Coordinates of C-alpha atoms in Angstrom, one line a residue:
M1 CA -65.2 61.1 -50.3
I2 CA -62.6 61.7 -52.9
W3 CA -61.2 59.2 -54.9
N4 CA -57.7 60.6 -55.6
L5 CA -56.6 59.1 -59.3
S6 CA -54.6 61.9 -60.6
A7 CA -50.9 61.0 -61.5
G8 CA -48.4 60.8 -58.8
T9 CA -50.7 61.9 -56.1
T10 CA -49.6 60.6 -52.4
T11 CA -51.5 63.0 -50.6
P12 CA -54.7 62.0 -49.0
A13 CA -58.0 63.8 -49.4
K14 CA -58.1 65.9 -46.4
S15 CA -62.1 66.9 -46.3
K16 CA -62.6 64.2 -43.3
T17 CA -59.7 64.6 -41.6
E18 CA -59.6 68.5 -41.5
S19 CA -63.3 69.3 -41.4
K20 CA -64.4 67.0 -39.0
P21 CA -61.4 65.9 -36.1
D22 CA -62.2 62.5 -34.9
Y23 CA -61.4 61.2 -31.4
T24 CA -59.6 58.2 -32.7
R25 CA -56.9 60.6 -33.7
S26 CA -57.1 63.3 -31.0
F27 CA -57.6 60.8 -28.0
A28 CA -59.5 63.7 -26.3
T29 CA -62.8 62.2 -25.7
L30 CA -61.7 58.4 -25.9
S31 CA -63.5 57.8 -22.4
K32 CA -67.2 58.6 -21.9
A33 CA -66.7 58.2 -18.0
G34 CA -63.4 60.5 -18.2
T35 CA -63.3 64.1 -18.2
F36 CA -61.7 66.0 -21.2
L37 CA -58.5 67.0 -19.3
T38 CA -58.0 63.3 -18.0
S39 CA -58.2 62.0 -21.2
M40 CA -55.8 64.9 -22.8
A41 CA -53.5 64.3 -20.1
L42 CA -53.1 60.6 -20.6
S43 CA -53.1 60.9 -24.1
I44 CA -50.1 63.1 -24.1
S45 CA -48.3 60.6 -21.7
I46 CA -48.7 57.8 -24.3
A47 CA -47.6 59.8 -27.0
S48 CA -44.6 61.3 -25.1
A49 CA -43.4 57.8 -24.1
N50 CA -43.6 56.6 -27.6
L51 CA -45.4 53.5 -26.6
L52 CA -47.6 53.8 -30.0
P53 CA -46.2 54.2 -33.7
P54 CA -46.7 57.8 -35.2
E55 CA -50.2 58.1 -36.9
N56 CA -50.0 57.1 -40.6
P57 CA -52.4 59.5 -42.0
F58 CA -52.9 57.3 -45.2
L59 CA -54.8 54.8 -43.1
A60 CA -58.7 55.1 -42.4
D61 CA -59.2 57.5 -39.6
S62 CA -60.6 54.8 -37.3
T63 CA -59.5 52.3 -34.6
Y64 CA -59.2 49.7 -36.9
P65 CA -58.4 50.3 -40.5
I66 CA -55.9 47.4 -40.8
T67 CA -55.5 43.9 -39.5
H68 CA -53.6 44.5 -36.6
V69 CA -54.7 48.1 -35.7
T70 CA -51.8 50.2 -37.3
S71 CA -48.8 50.0 -40.0
A72 CA -46.5 48.5 -36.9
Q73 CA -49.0 45.7 -36.6
Q74 CA -49.2 45.8 -32.9
G75 CA -52.4 45.2 -31.9
A76 CA -52.7 48.1 -29.6
I77 CA -54.8 51.4 -29.6
A78 CA -55.0 54.4 -27.4
I79 CA -58.8 53.8 -26.6
K80 CA -60.6 52.8 -23.4
G81 CA -62.1 49.0 -23.9
P82 CA -64.8 47.9 -21.7
E83 CA -64.8 47.4 -17.9
D84 CA -67.2 45.3 -15.9
R85 CA -67.5 42.3 -13.4
N86 CA -67.9 38.5 -14.4
R87 CA -71.1 37.7 -15.8
R88 CA -73.0 36.1 -18.6
L89 CA -74.2 38.8 -21.3
S90 CA -77.8 38.6 -22.1
D91 CA -79.1 38.5 -25.8
A92 CA -79.9 42.1 -25.9
E93 CA -76.2 42.8 -24.9
K94 CA -74.8 40.6 -28.0
E95 CA -75.2 41.7 -31.4
Y96 CA -74.6 39.1 -33.9
I97 CA -75.2 39.2 -37.9
Y98 CA -74.9 36.5 -40.4
T99 CA -72.3 37.7 -42.8
G100 CA -71.3 34.4 -45.0
P101 CA -68.6 32.0 -43.9
S102 CA -65.1 33.3 -43.1
H103 CA -65.4 37.0 -42.6
L104 CA -62.7 37.1 -39.8
I105 CA -61.2 40.2 -40.8
F106 CA -62.6 43.6 -41.3
S107 CA -62.3 47.3 -41.5
I108 CA -63.9 50.3 -40.0
S109 CA -64.1 53.3 -42.0
G110 CA -63.0 56.8 -41.3
Q111 CA -66.0 59.1 -40.4
Y112 CA -68.0 60.7 -43.2
D113 CA -68.9 64.2 -43.5
N114 CA -72.4 63.2 -41.9
G115 CA -70.8 61.7 -39.0
K116 CA -71.7 58.0 -40.0
R117 CA -69.2 55.0 -40.6
V118 CA -69.3 51.7 -42.2
I119 CA -67.4 48.3 -41.6
W120 CA -66.1 46.2 -44.6
S121 CA -65.3 42.7 -44.9
A122 CA -64.9 39.8 -47.4
G123 CA -65.2 36.0 -47.0
S124 CA -65.4 32.8 -48.6
D125 CA -68.1 34.0 -51.2
R126 CA -69.4 37.7 -50.8
L127 CA -68.4 41.2 -49.7
I128 CA -70.4 42.8 -47.4
K129 CA -70.7 46.5 -46.2
Q130 CA -72.5 47.2 -42.8
D131 CA -74.0 50.2 -41.2
Y132 CA -71.7 50.8 -38.2
D133 CA -74.4 52.5 -35.9
S134 CA -77.2 49.7 -36.6
F135 CA -74.8 47.0 -37.4
E136 CA -77.2 45.9 -40.7
V137 CA -75.9 44.7 -43.9
L138 CA -76.0 48.1 -46.3
D139 CA -75.0 46.0 -49.2
T140 CA -73.7 42.6 -50.5
L141 CA -71.6 41.8 -53.5
M142 CA -71.2 38.0 -54.4
L143 CA -67.4 37.5 -55.3
R144 CA -67.9 33.6 -56.5
E145 CA -71.2 31.8 -57.7
D146 CA -73.5 31.5 -54.9
E147 CA -73.3 28.4 -53.0
G148 CA -76.4 28.7 -51.1
W149 CA -74.9 29.6 -48.0
D150 CA -77.4 31.3 -45.9
E151 CA -78.3 31.9 -42.2
A152 CA -80.3 28.8 -42.3
W153 CA -77.1 26.6 -43.7
S154 CA -75.0 28.3 -41.1
E155 CA -77.1 27.1 -38.3
E156 CA -77.2 23.7 -39.7
R157 CA -73.3 23.6 -39.9
M158 CA -73.2 24.8 -36.2
K159 CA -75.1 21.6 -35.4
K160 CA -73.1 19.4 -37.3
V161 CA -69.7 20.9 -35.8
A162 CA -71.1 20.4 -32.5
N163 CA -72.9 17.3 -32.4
G164 CA -72.5 13.5 -33.6
W165 CA -69.7 11.1 -33.5
E166 CA -66.2 12.9 -33.1
P167 CA -64.6 11.8 -36.5
F168 CA -68.0 13.4 -38.1
R169 CA -67.5 16.4 -35.9
V170 CA -63.9 16.8 -37.0
Y171 CA -64.5 16.1 -40.4
N172 CA -67.4 19.1 -40.5
A173 CA -64.9 21.5 -38.4
L174 CA -62.4 20.8 -41.1
Q175 CA -64.6 21.6 -43.8
E176 CA -65.5 25.1 -42.3
M177 CA -61.6 25.5 -41.8
M178 CA -61.2 25.0 -45.6
R179 CA -63.8 27.6 -46.4
F180 CA -61.6 30.1 -44.3
A181 CA -58.6 29.3 -46.8
E182 CA -60.9 29.9 -49.9
A183 CA -61.6 33.7 -48.5
G184 CA -60.5 36.3 -50.9
A185 CA -58.1 38.0 -48.5
I186 CA -56.8 37.5 -45.2
Y187 CA -55.3 40.7 -44.6
P188 CA -57.4 43.6 -46.2
M189 CA -56.9 47.5 -45.3
M190 CA -58.8 50.6 -45.7
D191 CA -57.4 53.8 -46.7
A192 CA -57.7 57.5 -45.5
D193 CA -60.5 57.9 -48.5
N194 CA -62.4 55.2 -47.2
N195 CA -61.3 52.6 -50.2
F196 CA -61.3 49.0 -49.2
Y197 CA -58.5 46.8 -50.6
L198 CA -58.5 43.1 -51.1
G199 CA -56.2 40.8 -52.6
S200 CA -56.7 37.6 -54.6
T201 CA -55.0 34.2 -55.3
D202 CA -54.1 35.3 -58.9
G203 CA -52.4 38.6 -58.3
T204 CA -55.0 41.2 -58.6
I205 CA -56.0 43.9 -56.3
A206 CA -59.5 44.8 -56.3
V207 CA -60.5 48.6 -54.6
Y208 CA -64.0 48.9 -53.2
S209 CA -65.8 52.1 -52.1
D210 CA -69.1 53.8 -52.3
S211 CA -71.4 54.0 -55.3
V212 CA -72.1 57.6 -54.8
E213 CA -69.1 59.6 -53.6
G214 CA -69.4 60.4 -49.7
D215 CA -72.6 58.5 -49.0
P216 CA -71.8 55.7 -46.9
S217 CA -75.3 54.1 -47.1
S218 CA -74.7 53.9 -51.1
Q219 CA -74.2 50.6 -52.7
I220 CA -70.8 48.7 -53.1
S221 CA -69.0 50.0 -56.3
L222 CA -65.6 48.7 -57.7
K223 CA -63.4 51.7 -58.1
H224 CA -60.5 50.1 -59.4
R225 CA -59.0 46.5 -60.5
Y226 CA -55.2 46.2 -61.1
Q227 CA -53.4 43.1 -62.2
I228 CA -49.5 43.1 -60.4
K229 CA -47.4 43.4 -63.5
E230 CA -44.8 40.7 -64.1
P231 CA -42.4 39.6 -63.0
V232 CA -44.2 39.5 -59.8
T233 CA -45.7 35.9 -58.8
G234 CA -48.0 34.7 -56.0
K235 CA -51.0 35.3 -54.2
V236 CA -51.5 38.8 -52.5
N237 CA -50.9 37.7 -48.9
G238 CA -51.4 40.9 -47.4
F239 CA -51.5 44.8 -47.4
N240 CA -50.0 48.2 -45.8
I241 CA -49.6 51.7 -46.8
S242 CA -46.2 53.6 -46.4
Y243 CA -46.2 57.0 -45.0
D244 CA -45.6 58.4 -48.2
G245 CA -49.1 57.2 -49.4
Y246 CA -47.8 54.1 -51.6
I247 CA -50.1 50.8 -51.5
I248 CA -47.6 48.0 -50.4
A249 CA -48.5 44.4 -51.0
V250 CA -46.7 41.1 -50.3
T251 CA -47.4 38.2 -52.0
D252 CA -46.6 34.2 -51.0
D253 CA -44.1 33.9 -53.0
G254 CA -42.2 36.6 -51.7
W255 CA -42.5 39.5 -53.8
L256 CA -43.0 43.2 -52.4
V257 CA -44.9 45.5 -54.4
A258 CA -45.3 49.2 -54.1
M259 CA -47.8 51.0 -56.0
S260 CA -49.0 54.4 -56.3
R261 CA -52.6 55.1 -55.3
D262 CA -53.5 55.9 -59.0
F263 CA -51.8 52.2 -60.1
K264 CA -49.8 54.0 -62.8
E265 CA -46.5 53.5 -60.7
Q266 CA -45.1 49.6 -59.6
F267 CA -42.1 48.9 -58.1
Q268 CA -41.3 45.2 -57.0
L269 CA -38.5 43.2 -55.3
K270 CA -38.2 39.7 -54.9
L271 CA -36.8 38.8 -51.0
E272 CA -33.6 37.6 -50.6
G273 CA -33.9 33.6 -50.4
A274 CA -37.4 33.4 -51.7
P275 CA -37.9 30.3 -54.1
N276 CA -38.8 30.4 -57.7
T277 CA -42.3 29.6 -56.6
S278 CA -44.2 28.4 -53.1
D279 CA -46.9 26.6 -55.0
N280 CA -45.7 23.1 -53.3
K281 CA -47.4 24.2 -50.3
E282 CA -48.2 21.7 -47.2
D283 CA -51.5 23.4 -46.9
P284 CA -53.7 25.8 -48.4
L285 CA -52.9 28.8 -46.2
N286 CA -48.9 27.9 -46.4
G287 CA -46.7 29.7 -48.6
W288 CA -43.2 31.1 -48.0
V289 CA -44.6 34.4 -47.3
R290 CA -47.6 33.3 -45.0
N291 CA -48.4 36.4 -43.0
S292 CA -48.9 40.1 -43.4
F293 CA -46.0 42.7 -42.8
S294 CA -45.2 45.9 -40.7
M295 CA -43.8 49.2 -41.8
D296 CA -42.2 52.1 -39.9
S297 CA -42.6 56.1 -40.8
N298 CA -39.0 55.9 -42.4
G299 CA -39.9 53.2 -45.0
M300 CA -38.3 50.0 -43.5
T301 CA -40.6 47.3 -44.0
Y302 CA -40.5 43.9 -42.1
V303 CA -41.5 40.8 -43.5
V304 CA -41.1 37.3 -41.9
S305 CA -41.0 34.2 -44.4
T306 CA -40.6 30.6 -44.1
D307 CA -36.9 31.0 -43.4
Y308 CA -35.8 34.5 -42.5
M309 CA -36.9 37.8 -41.0
H310 CA -36.4 40.7 -43.6
G311 CA -35.8 44.2 -43.2
V312 CA -36.3 46.0 -46.7
K313 CA -36.1 49.7 -47.2
W314 CA -38.9 51.6 -49.3
T315 CA -36.9 54.5 -50.8
G316 CA -40.0 56.5 -52.1
K317 CA -39.2 55.4 -55.6
G318 CA -38.1 51.8 -55.3
W319 CA -36.8 48.9 -53.1
S320 CA -33.4 48.4 -51.4
Q321 CA -32.3 45.3 -49.7
N322 CA -28.5 47.2 -49.4
V323 CA -27.1 47.1 -46.0
K324 CA -26.2 50.7 -46.8
D325 CA -29.7 51.7 -46.8
G326 CA -30.7 50.1 -43.6
A327 CA -31.7 46.7 -45.1
W328 CA -30.9 43.5 -43.3
I329 CA -31.9 39.8 -43.4
A330 CA -31.7 37.3 -40.5
P331 CA -32.4 33.6 -40.3
Y332 CA -34.5 32.5 -37.2
S333 CA -35.3 28.8 -35.8
N334 CA -37.6 26.6 -37.6
T335 CA -37.3 23.0 -36.6
K336 CA -41.0 22.4 -37.3
G337 CA -40.4 23.6 -40.7
R338 CA -43.5 25.9 -41.3
G339 CA -42.0 29.2 -40.1
S340 CA -43.6 31.9 -38.1
G341 CA -47.4 32.2 -37.9
A342 CA -46.8 35.9 -36.8
T343 CA -47.2 39.2 -38.5
P344 CA -44.2 40.9 -37.5
S345 CA -44.8 43.5 -34.6
L346 CA -42.9 46.6 -34.0
M347 CA -41.6 47.7 -30.4
G348 CA -40.0 51.2 -29.8
F349 CA -40.8 54.4 -31.5
G350 CA -38.8 57.1 -30.0
D351 CA -35.2 57.0 -28.5
E352 CA -35.6 53.9 -27.0
D353 CA -34.5 50.7 -28.4
K354 CA -36.3 49.6 -31.7
L355 CA -37.3 46.1 -32.2
V356 CA -39.3 43.7 -34.4
A357 CA -41.0 40.5 -32.6
I358 CA -42.3 37.4 -34.2
T359 CA -42.7 33.9 -32.7
D360 CA -40.4 31.4 -34.5
G361 CA -41.1 28.2 -36.2
D362 CA -40.1 25.4 -33.5
D363 CA -42.5 23.0 -31.8
L364 CA -42.1 24.8 -28.6
M365 CA -42.3 28.3 -30.3
N366 CA -40.0 31.1 -28.9
L367 CA -40.4 34.9 -28.8
T368 CA -37.8 36.4 -30.9
L369 CA -36.6 40.0 -31.2
F370 CA -34.5 41.7 -33.6
W371 CA -32.9 44.9 -33.8
R372 CA -34.9 47.2 -36.3
E373 CA -32.1 49.7 -36.8
E374 CA -28.3 49.5 -36.6
I375 CA -27.0 46.8 -34.2
P376 CA -25.3 48.5 -31.1
S377 CA -21.5 48.5 -31.6
D378 CA -21.1 46.9 -28.2
W379 CA -23.8 44.1 -29.0
K380 CA -22.5 40.6 -28.5
A381 CA -24.6 38.1 -30.1
L382 CA -26.7 35.7 -28.3
P383 CA -25.3 32.1 -28.6
G384 CA -26.0 30.2 -31.4
E385 CA -28.1 33.3 -33.2
D386 CA -27.3 35.7 -35.7
R387 CA -26.3 38.8 -34.5
R388 CA -29.4 40.4 -35.4
V389 CA -31.4 38.7 -32.9
A390 CA -31.7 40.8 -29.5
G391 CA -33.7 38.5 -27.5
K392 CA -34.9 34.9 -27.5
I393 CA -37.3 33.0 -24.8
A394 CA -39.4 30.1 -24.9
A395 CA -42.9 30.5 -25.0
N396 CA -43.6 27.5 -22.6
M397 CA -46.4 29.4 -20.5
A398 CA -43.9 28.6 -17.8
R399 CA -44.5 25.0 -17.7
E400 CA -41.5 22.5 -18.2
D401 CA -44.0 19.6 -18.9
L402 CA -45.0 21.6 -22.2
K403 CA -43.3 20.4 -25.2
K404 CA -45.1 22.0 -27.8
V405 CA -46.7 25.5 -28.0
Q406 CA -47.6 27.2 -31.3
S407 CA -49.6 30.1 -32.1
E408 CA -50.9 31.5 -35.2
Q409 CA -51.3 35.0 -33.6
S410 CA -49.4 38.1 -34.1
V411 CA -47.3 39.1 -30.9
A412 CA -49.6 41.8 -29.1
V413 CA -46.9 44.5 -28.5
Y414 CA -47.1 47.6 -26.0
G415 CA -44.3 49.4 -25.0
Y416 CA -41.6 47.1 -24.1
G417 CA -44.2 44.3 -23.1
A418 CA -45.2 41.3 -25.6
V419 CA -47.9 38.9 -25.3
I420 CA -48.3 35.5 -26.6
V421 CA -51.2 33.0 -26.4
N422 CA -51.1 29.2 -26.5
N423 CA -53.1 27.8 -29.7
E424 CA -51.7 24.3 -29.3
P425 CA -54.5 21.6 -28.5
P426 CA -53.3 19.4 -25.5
S427 CA -54.5 16.4 -27.2
M428 CA -55.5 15.2 -30.7
P429 CA -57.2 11.9 -32.0
F430 CA -55.1 9.3 -33.0
Y431 CA -56.4 9.5 -36.6
A432 CA -55.6 13.3 -37.1
P433 CA -52.6 14.6 -38.7
E434 CA -50.7 17.5 -37.0
I435 CA -51.1 19.7 -39.7
I436 CA -55.1 20.1 -38.9
A437 CA -54.4 21.2 -35.3
P438 CA -55.9 24.4 -35.9
V439 CA -59.4 22.9 -36.6
F440 CA -59.2 21.3 -33.0
V441 CA -58.6 25.0 -31.4
G442 CA -60.3 26.8 -34.2
L443 CA -64.1 25.3 -33.9
L444 CA -63.6 22.3 -31.4
A445 CA -62.0 24.1 -28.4
T446 CA -65.1 24.1 -26.3
E447 CA -64.5 20.4 -25.7
E448 CA -62.0 20.0 -22.8
K449 CA -59.6 17.6 -24.4
F450 CA -58.8 20.0 -27.1
Q451 CA -58.9 23.3 -25.0
P452 CA -55.2 24.9 -24.6
F453 CA -54.5 27.1 -21.8
G454 CA -51.9 30.0 -21.2
I455 CA -51.2 33.6 -22.0
Q456 CA -47.6 34.7 -21.1
K457 CA -46.0 38.2 -21.3
F458 CA -42.6 38.9 -21.7
V459 CA -40.9 42.3 -21.4
W460 CA -37.6 43.7 -22.9
N461 CA -35.3 45.5 -20.4
P462 CA -33.4 48.2 -22.1
E463 CA -31.0 48.6 -19.2
N464 CA -29.4 45.4 -19.3
R465 CA -30.7 44.4 -23.2
T466 CA -32.5 41.3 -21.8
L467 CA -36.1 39.8 -22.6
S468 CA -37.6 38.0 -19.5
Q469 CA -40.9 37.0 -18.6
E470 CA -43.2 39.3 -16.8
W471 CA -46.3 37.3 -15.9
V472 CA -48.1 34.2 -17.2
N473 CA -51.8 33.3 -16.6
N474 CA -52.3 29.5 -17.0
D475 CA -56.1 29.7 -15.7
I476 CA -57.3 31.5 -19.0
S477 CA -57.7 29.7 -22.2
S478 CA -57.5 31.7 -25.4
P479 CA -57.7 28.7 -28.2
N480 CA -57.6 31.1 -31.2
S481 CA -58.3 34.8 -30.8
V482 CA -55.8 37.5 -31.9
P483 CA -55.9 39.6 -28.7
V484 CA -56.0 43.6 -28.7
I485 CA -54.5 46.1 -26.5
A486 CA -56.4 48.9 -25.0
A487 CA -53.7 51.6 -24.2
Y488 CA -56.0 53.8 -22.3
N489 CA -56.7 51.2 -19.2
D490 CA -53.9 49.0 -20.0
V491 CA -56.4 46.1 -20.5
I492 CA -55.6 43.2 -23.1
Y493 CA -58.8 41.6 -24.2
T494 CA -59.2 38.1 -26.0
G495 CA -61.7 35.3 -26.8
G496 CA -61.6 32.6 -24.7
V497 CA -63.6 29.3 -23.4
R498 CA -65.0 28.1 -20.1
N499 CA -67.1 25.4 -19.1
G500 CA -67.8 24.4 -22.7
E501 CA -69.1 28.2 -24.1
W502 CA -67.2 30.9 -25.8
T503 CA -66.3 34.0 -23.6
L504 CA -64.5 37.0 -23.8
E505 CA -61.6 37.4 -21.6
A506 CA -60.1 40.8 -19.8
L507 CA -56.7 40.9 -18.3
D508 CA -54.7 43.6 -16.6
W509 CA -52.0 44.2 -19.1
N510 CA -49.2 45.0 -16.1
T511 CA -50.1 41.8 -14.0
G512 CA -52.0 39.3 -16.0
K513 CA -54.7 39.0 -13.5
E514 CA -58.4 38.7 -14.5
K515 CA -60.2 41.9 -14.8
F516 CA -63.4 40.1 -15.8
H517 CA -65.1 37.9 -18.3
W518 CA -68.2 37.8 -20.2
V519 CA -69.8 34.3 -21.0
L520 CA -71.1 34.5 -24.5
G521 CA -72.6 31.2 -25.8
D522 CA -72.2 28.4 -28.2
N523 CA -70.1 28.4 -31.5
K524 CA -72.0 31.2 -33.0
F525 CA -69.7 33.3 -30.8
N526 CA -66.3 31.4 -31.7
T527 CA -63.6 34.0 -32.8
N528 CA -62.1 31.2 -35.0
F529 CA -58.7 33.0 -35.6
S530 CA -60.3 36.3 -35.7
P531 CA -58.6 39.6 -34.4
L532 CA -60.6 41.4 -31.8
A533 CA -61.1 45.1 -32.5
I534 CA -62.0 47.8 -30.2
D535 CA -64.5 50.2 -32.2
P536 CA -64.6 54.4 -31.9
Q537 CA -67.0 53.7 -29.1
G538 CA -65.1 51.3 -26.9
R539 CA -66.9 48.0 -27.8
I540 CA -65.5 44.5 -28.8
T541 CA -66.2 43.5 -32.1
Y542 CA -65.0 40.5 -34.1
G543 CA -65.7 37.9 -37.1
T544 CA -66.9 34.4 -36.3
T545 CA -66.8 31.2 -38.5
W546 CA -70.2 32.5 -39.8
G547 CA -71.1 35.8 -38.9
R548 CA -70.0 38.9 -37.0
V549 CA -70.5 39.9 -33.1
R550 CA -70.6 43.3 -31.5
L551 CA -70.8 43.1 -27.7
N552 CA -72.6 46.1 -26.3
P553 CA -73.3 45.8 -23.1
K554 CA -75.8 47.6 -20.8
P555 CA -74.0 50.3 -18.2

C-alpha cells in the first residue's frame, strides 16, 4: 500500500485497482449463483440507466468505504444481497464479535495484493481493525483511558437494559445512548489507499493505516494527525472525498473544509446562515450541522443544516457559494426545531432530473426533494415553498392517525425511488422528555409499546414532475436501522423487530412486499441506529450497541 504524501498529489495509488480488478467495481461476478454473462448484462443495464452514481476512484475499492456506501450517500449498491425464506438463523449462521461500545459505523477496505481485506471502526473508547475473512480482531488501539468496558461488562449491560423496573431500564438504555455520543466519529471514511479517517470534537483529523505497508494483518499505525486550521471551528462531523482527490470534512458549526491528501493545502468556507458557534446544543448529538453530506462528480457538495439545504461548489482550488458557479441555498420546513436527521441523498446521474433528498424537521416529517442543478425555466414553485423545492410529501405511512413520524436515517435512494422508515415510538412514559425518544427505539424497541411500524416508498415522476407514494408496508417494524438497497436483485434490507426479538427484514424494492425475514435474537443483535452493509460476498453486516454482527447463513 502506498501512503501518498508528495506535495500536490491528487491521484490515488493504482497498484491495487490496476493489478487486481475487484468485482465490486467490475460488477461481473457479483452473484455466485448467476453466470458471468448474466451478471455483466445486468451491470451494463444498471450503469446505462444512470441509477447509481459514477465510481469515485479515491474511495476504497469495496462495497462499504463510507457511511452510506458512495459519495452520493444513497445507501444503494450494485451487488446481490441474500435471498432466503422466513426462518430463525442458527447460532452458527450468526457471527458476533465484541468490539467495545458504539462501533456502529465501520469501513471495509479495498483488496490488498494478497487478496485480503480488513474492517475498521471506532467507538466510544477504541479503534479496532478486523480481519474480513475470519471476522476476528487483528489489533486494538485505545483512544481514551480504559473504562473497563470488556465483553463481560457488555453482557451485564444487556441484562440491565432488558430487565427490571421500567424507569431503571430507561435509565440504563439512556446511558448506552450517551456512550454513542462519546464515539470518536459518527461518519468515518476509507480511501483508495486503505487509509482510515476519523474526526474528533476538537477539530482534528486522524488518519490510520497498517504499520507495515501493504500488510493487512499488521498493527494499527497513526499515519497523520491534522489540526484543521483557523478560522474553522467545531466538531468534525462527517467526511467525503472529492472526485479530484481532496479530503472534504464538515463541522457542526457549519464549516466546509477541503484538504489535499498530504494536508499541505486547506480551503475552508463557512456556510451561509451559520451561527458564530453551535455550542448551545439541545443534546450531545445536535449541532447546526448534525449529519454528513454528499458530493457529485462535478464538485457540487450538498449539506443540510438546521435551517437550510445548501448546494456549494468545490472548484478544485476553493469553495464557492456564488449562484454563477451553480451554488444555492434553500430553506426547508423545521417546525420541530432540530432540523433534518438525514444525510442528503442524491438522485439522478445522467440526463434525467437531478435531485437531492432529505427528510425535513417537522413533527410529521416530509420527504423533500430539491433541484440539484439549474431549476427548469418553466418550473412553478410549490405553494408556500422555495422555488428550489421540487417535491414535498408527508411521510405518514399512509395513516391519517399518525401525528408524528421521525427518522434519524438517510433516505434510501435508488433510481427515482426513495424509502423512509418510521423511528417514532408510538408511546413514551409520562416521565420521559421527548428529546430522549431515540432511547426507546434504540434499545427498548423489543417492547411492544415502544415499537414503531412502517416503511414507505415514494417515487419521482419526471414526466409530470410529481412526487407520490409508490407503496407502504405497515406490517414491518424498522425501529432504528439504516436500510441498504441491493440493486442487483432489487431488495431493500433493514433491521427489524418481531415478537420481542431482533430480525433482518428483506422487502421487494418494487412492491414493498416481504421477501423474507430472519429471526436473530435479543439485544445482542440490536442495530441501534447502525447502517446495514452488504459485504463483497453479499453478506449482511452491521454494528450493534456493543459489538458487530455478520449474518452468514448456510445455503
